[in-house]
Coordinates of C-alpha atoms in Angstrom, one line a residue:
M1 CA 245.2 194.0 -50.5
N2 CA 247.2 192.7 -53.4
I3 CA 250.4 192.9 -51.4
V4 CA 248.9 190.5 -48.8
L5 CA 248.0 188.1 -51.6
Y6 CA 251.4 188.2 -53.2
S7 CA 253.2 187.9 -49.9
T8 CA 251.1 185.0 -48.6
A9 CA 251.5 183.2 -52.0
I10 CA 255.3 183.6 -52.0
L11 CA 255.4 182.5 -48.3
L12 CA 253.2 179.5 -49.2
M13 CA 255.6 178.5 -51.9
V14 CA 258.7 178.8 -49.6
V15 CA 256.9 176.7 -46.9
S16 CA 255.8 174.1 -49.4
V17 CA 259.4 173.6 -50.7
F18 CA 260.6 173.4 -47.1
L19 CA 257.9 170.9 -46.3
I20 CA 258.9 168.7 -49.3
L21 CA 262.6 168.8 -48.2
L22 CA 261.7 168.0 -44.6
I23 CA 259.6 165.0 -45.7
L24 CA 262.4 163.8 -48.0
I25 CA 265.1 163.7 -45.3
Q26 CA 263.0 161.6 -43.0
K27 CA 263.8 157.9 -42.7
G28 CA 261.0 155.7 -43.9
R29 CA 260.6 152.0 -43.6
G30 CA 263.0 151.3 -46.5
G31 CA 265.6 153.9 -45.5
G32 CA 264.3 156.6 -47.8
L33 CA 266.4 159.4 -49.1
A34 CA 268.0 160.0 -45.7
S35 CA 270.0 156.8 -46.1
A36 CA 271.0 157.6 -49.6
F37 CA 273.0 160.5 -48.3
G38 CA 274.6 158.7 -45.4
G39 CA 271.6 158.6 -43.1
A40 CA 273.8 157.6 -40.1
G41 CA 275.4 161.0 -40.1
G42 CA 272.0 162.7 -40.2
N43 CA 270.9 160.8 -37.1
T44 CA 273.7 162.1 -34.9
A45 CA 273.1 165.7 -35.8
F46 CA 269.8 165.7 -33.7
G47 CA 270.6 163.0 -31.3
S48 CA 269.1 159.6 -31.0
K49 CA 265.5 160.8 -31.3
T50 CA 265.8 162.2 -34.8
G51 CA 262.6 160.6 -36.0
D52 CA 260.7 162.4 -33.2
V53 CA 262.2 165.8 -33.9
L54 CA 261.6 165.5 -37.7
T55 CA 258.0 164.2 -37.1
W56 CA 257.3 167.2 -34.8
A57 CA 258.9 169.7 -37.2
T58 CA 256.9 168.2 -40.1
S59 CA 253.6 168.6 -38.1
I60 CA 254.4 172.2 -37.3
V61 CA 255.4 173.1 -40.9
F62 CA 252.3 171.4 -42.2
G63 CA 250.1 173.4 -39.8
I64 CA 251.8 176.6 -41.1
F65 CA 251.2 175.4 -44.7
L66 CA 247.6 174.7 -44.0
V67 CA 247.0 178.2 -42.4
L68 CA 248.8 179.9 -45.3
A69 CA 246.8 178.0 -47.9
V70 CA 243.5 179.1 -46.2
V71 CA 244.6 182.7 -45.9
T72 CA 245.8 182.9 -49.5
N73 CA 242.4 181.5 -50.7
L74 CA 240.4 183.9 -48.5
T75 CA 242.5 186.9 -49.7
A76 CA 242.1 185.9 -53.4
N77 CA 238.4 185.5 -53.0
S78 CA 238.0 188.9 -51.3
I79 CA 240.0 190.6 -54.0
A80 CA 237.8 188.9 -56.7
D81 CA 234.6 190.0 -54.8
Q82 CA 235.9 193.6 -54.6
R83 CA 236.7 193.7 -58.4
A84 CA 233.3 192.2 -59.2
A85 CA 231.5 194.9 -57.1
I86 CA 233.1 197.7 -59.1
P87 CA 230.7 198.8 -61.9
G88 CA 232.3 198.6 -65.3
A89 CA 235.1 196.4 -64.1
T90 CA 234.4 193.8 -66.7
P91 CA 237.4 192.9 -68.9
A92 CA 237.7 195.0 -71.9
A93 CA 237.5 193.5 -75.4
A94 CA 240.8 192.9 -77.1
P95 CA 242.0 196.0 -79.1
P96 CA 241.7 195.7 -82.8
S97 CA 244.7 194.3 -84.5
N98 CA 246.9 196.6 -86.5
N99 CA 247.8 193.7 -88.7
P100 CA 246.4 194.3 -92.2
I101 CA 246.3 190.6 -92.8
G102 CA 244.6 189.9 -89.5
S103 CA 241.3 189.2 -91.2
E104 CA 242.8 186.5 -93.3
L105 CA 243.9 184.4 -90.3
P106 CA 242.2 181.1 -89.9
G107 CA 239.2 181.4 -87.7
A108 CA 238.9 185.1 -88.2
S109 CA 235.4 186.1 -89.2
T110 CA 234.5 189.1 -91.2
P111 CA 230.9 190.4 -91.3
A112 CA 229.2 190.1 -94.6
P113 CA 228.7 193.5 -96.4
E114 CA 225.2 194.8 -96.1
T115 CA 223.5 195.0 -99.5
A116 CA 220.1 196.2 -100.4
P117 CA 217.6 193.6 -101.4
P118 CA 217.1 193.4 -105.2
A119 CA 214.3 195.6 -106.4
S120 CA 211.3 193.6 -107.5
Q121 CA 210.3 194.0 -111.1
P122 CA 206.7 194.9 -111.7
S123 CA 204.9 192.2 -113.6
H124 CA 202.8 193.2 -116.7

């Protein structure tokens, strides 16, 4: 189940980077990033309907992104539920430090030594 989570997470990252680049090459109202790199050459690569092709591709890639985000979330939740159902699967306490000065660190607390209460003196 972990391989599904890792593969969908990696695929989600790749699709999101592709979606970002796809959005950046589109021509906006002000020319956008497409005109900064010679937008006229980019228009001839896909023909005269470049905006339609890029809009269509952006919609498809966004749909893939949305499905991958949902699948990744459901996979992560099911893995967390499986781990919670295992008895004794609570995180273990941190191992004791081998550092002899560890108790002198700021914020480190040492328990007070147990002492016997003072013996009461009989009164005469």
